[in-house]
Amino acid sequence: MKQLRALAPALCLLAACGAALGRTASRGKVTRAYAPYTLAADARDPLTAVVLGTGWEPSPAAGAARGPAGEAASGAIVSTLVPLRAAGPRRLRLPGQALAVELEVSAVGAAPGSSSQAQARPAQVDWPLEIAIASAAAARALGKDVGEYHWRAQSFGPAGRPPAGLATTAMLAAGFVAALTGAPIKAEVTILGVVLPDGSVAPDARMAAALAAALAAGQRRLVLPASLAPSAAASAPPQEELFARARARGAVVTTAATLAEAYAALTGESLPVSAPAPAAALELAPPVQAELAAVYLRRQAALATNWAALLLLDNAARVPAKVRMLADAAQRTARLAESLHRAAQDSAALGLMAEAQALTAAVVQIRTVVDLVQLGHVDEALDMLDEHVTADAEAVAAMRTLGATQPASGDAALDVLAAWQVASEAFAVGQEQRKELAELAAALGDLRGGELAELGSAATATRVADAVAILVLSASQQRARLALAMELVGIAGPSGPARPAAPSEPTGPAERAQLVDGAGARPSVELWTAARAAPSVAELWRRMPDAEPRPGRAPPGADLGQRRLTELGWIIAAAELPDSASNEPPSPRRELAELLARWGRDSAPRAMRHWALAQARTAAAWQRWSERALLAADRSVLPHLVRTADLQARAAAQAARVAIGVVPRSLQLAYQRGRALAAAEDPALRRAALVELWRACALGDAAVSLARAATPRDAGP
């Protein structure tokens, strides 16, 4: 797309341009058009929320002419500025909570509100997991960094997690937003639902229990996730039962699909939201599609090395059930990948081909381990497993390569971030796998010196296959995904003029990341020159919100306002988003500092490492939650959640488009993967689509963070 130019600095009231924006104007809100990398001053103001890309304002001369994206041929994307004010603590009655919870948000460095109750008792966080999820969602809705504010919650009820568990997070998030905007809260309204990483509101496995608790507490103005509405589901007796049960008790039930809708129900006021980017803005450029097709063919050729061994299992006897199940899954996945490739949907086909590679490699590895054990070579089998579980070592090598890369644009920088996220996940998983391998060696130790007749039995083959299958498959998946991510770094678009690195900056082998934004367009913003007239994108990474935990930090129950994005990610990931209530606060499995020390601290900007690790761990946790909670609630909610996530991903693309001038290629790839997978009928693939769309939202947020780190001199001419 053409780069946005800064418009006249004068602000127009939203009321004056409400028709152009297609939304109701609210008092105190104004709009502004930003050129790339120029939003930092407004975005960093703790008293201003900047919601990017809320509408399109055509120029008076544009008339009815329309551009390729469906927008007026000339004009500008406008963003909405919302004044924030410290309005004191806000009281909510959470679902099933007999007493109130008091929420308060204040800018870091500012004094807490002057409420007498807030002064009488210290701020107390009873539910670190719920507050972590809600505060991250509230900050995202307002375009803020979660670390800019103290997020305080004081419960006037019993200790332990709230009765509704994660189903309180949508209401907590809406309450936090109201605490920042100063909007009044309707005390009679109760919201039940989990706020997801993209800002959607969803049910969880304990929805019926949460509803029963709310009704028992006398709460009669209920807001439920829109995906539970009977009209939203293909066949939804469970949903109909929930609505009927609520209405039979005299409750008035409405629905909300997103946090913005939940906020409107709680306060009666609208919250500006980013408009979905036009579909054309999320299409991959032809050069990108051509390169993806070439990568697919290379992945397909790599799959062929193990394919013959896979086919031999069709007629083999005494194949352990676990091995046959994985072999069947590999064939199904490869066929689906090929069908997507023939339909020119290589962004999704590549991910499935990598999965087919992982499944096939796992089958071959498991069969080899079983054969060695049955021949009495138990130690050799364990040595082979030890060599196979090397995802963390390969991830470190990948991180060093990525850390030495000199991206020439924000778009290329986000390519690196996306790959780093995959490497972060591979590293963390690899560390866990090494512990599991030690436990496996102890579990199989009794097979050493066994009789060959016993070792060669079908029972032994099944025992060994069942014991090693998950470990081998996980290692194969991480290796395949990491290899694909590294191959995809910076593939897109025609290369622009190379930007030489400054002598003080490391140079690396990933020259392909030195690309320009857009297909055939001039570089959107030059952030790297030989003369160092402007800093590198890596310098902007260093300015991104610092996520490093401080030594001797407070325990999880302390003020979460002191926690930054990475620590919130660790809270969410460590708790694994449980479906059932627990009185035990989550704690990180391993100190973040220990993980970072293993990476090599000088290999890349610190903030980039932290962002990627937080995203990797939280994405994995949310994926585990979706596998349990969404199926337990009712699989018919998935299509609705995927449709909402699609809109949220397009909104994140619009925000990124304003922030850095383009929709990042990495976001486009994740979005296209999500769309292709969403078309499948398989619930597992639809859950995978949901995770890909969440990934697209996270990459849009990263683009905004990159622009927030810029200073006026970074914007270039």
mmCIF file with all atom_site columns, C-alpha atoms in Angstrom, residues 21 53 81 94 130 144 172 210 242 252 306 404 425 431 478 496 499 616 625 658 676 682 685 705 707:
data_model
loop_
_atom_site.group_PDB
_atom_site.id
_atom_site.type_symbol
_atom_site.label_atom_id
_atom_site.label_alt_id
_atom_site.label_comp_id
_atom_site.label_asym_id
_atom_site.label_entity_id
_atom_site.label_seq_id
_atom_site.pdbx_PDB_ins_code
_atom_site.Cartn_x
_atom_site.Cartn_y
_atom_site.Cartn_z
_atom_site.occupancy
_atom_site.B_iso_or_equiv
_atom_site.pdbx_formal_charge
_atom_site.auth_seq_id
_atom_site.auth_comp_id
_atom_site.auth_asym_id
_atom_site.auth_atom_id
_atom_site.pdbx_PDB_model_num
ATOM 1  C CA . LEU A 1 21  ? -16.187 6.872   10.655 1.00 0.00 ? 21  LEU A CA 1
ATOM 2  C CA . GLY A 1 53  ? -7.429  2.548   12.568 1.00 0.00 ? 53  GLY A CA 1
ATOM 3  C CA . LEU A 1 81  ? -7.874  9.257   21.004 1.00 0.00 ? 81  LEU A CA 1
ATOM 4  C CA . LEU A 1 94  ? -18.342 -10.915 39.920 1.00 0.00 ? 94  LEU A CA 1
ATOM 5  C CA . GLU A 1 130 ? -7.536  -13.966 36.400 1.00 0.00 ? 130 GLU A CA 1
ATOM 6  C CA . LYS A 1 144 ? -1.525  0.606   26.097 1.00 0.00 ? 144 LYS A CA 1
ATOM 7  C CA . LEU A 1 172 ? -12.668 -8.006  35.242 1.00 0.00 ? 172 LEU A CA 1
ATOM 8  C CA . ALA A 1 210 ? -20.606 -20.213 36.753 1.00 0.00 ? 210 ALA A CA 1
ATOM 9  C CA . LEU A 1 242 ? -28.224 -22.396 29.721 1.00 0.00 ? 242 LEU A CA 1
ATOM 10 C CA . VAL A 1 252 ? -32.512 -10.895 31.516 1.00 0.00 ? 252 VAL A CA 1
ATOM 11 C CA . ASN A 1 306 ? 10.527  -41.260 5.402  1.00 0.00 ? 306 ASN A CA 1
ATOM 12 C CA . ALA A 1 404 ? 22.557  -11.298 14.289 1.00 0.00 ? 404 ALA A CA 1
ATOM 13 C CA . GLU A 1 425 ? 8.729   -22.375 22.177 1.00 0.00 ? 425 GLU A CA 1
ATOM 14 C CA . GLN A 1 431 ? 14.227  -28.125 28.194 1.00 0.00 ? 431 GLN A CA 1
ATOM 15 C CA . GLN A 1 478 ? 9.368   -28.631 17.397 1.00 0.00 ? 478 GLN A CA 1
ATOM 16 C CA . GLY A 1 496 ? 15.304  -3.413  -1.894 1.00 0.00 ? 496 GLY A CA 1
ATOM 17 C CA . ARG A 1 499 ? 21.309  -1.363  4.152  1.00 0.00 ? 499 ARG A CA 1
ATOM 18 C CA . ALA A 1 616 ? 5.383   -18.549 22.958 1.00 0.00 ? 616 ALA A CA 1
ATOM 19 C CA . TRP A 1 625 ? -6.966  -24.413 27.260 1.00 0.00 ? 625 TRP A CA 1
ATOM 20 C CA . VAL A 1 658 ? -1.342  2.580   10.837 1.00 0.00 ? 658 VAL A CA 1
ATOM 21 C CA . ALA A 1 676 ? -7.526  -21.968 5.439  1.00 0.00 ? 676 ALA A CA 1
ATOM 22 C CA . ASP A 1 682 ? -12.243 -31.166 11.932 1.00 0.00 ? 682 ASP A CA 1
ATOM 23 C CA . LEU A 1 685 ? -8.015  -27.989 12.794 1.00 0.00 ? 685 LEU A CA 1
ATOM 24 C CA . SER A 1 705 ? 4.867   -1.778  20.192 1.00 0.00 ? 705 SER A CA 1
ATOM 25 C CA . ALA A 1 707 ? 6.048   2.086   16.593 1.00 0.00 ? 707 ALA A CA 1
#
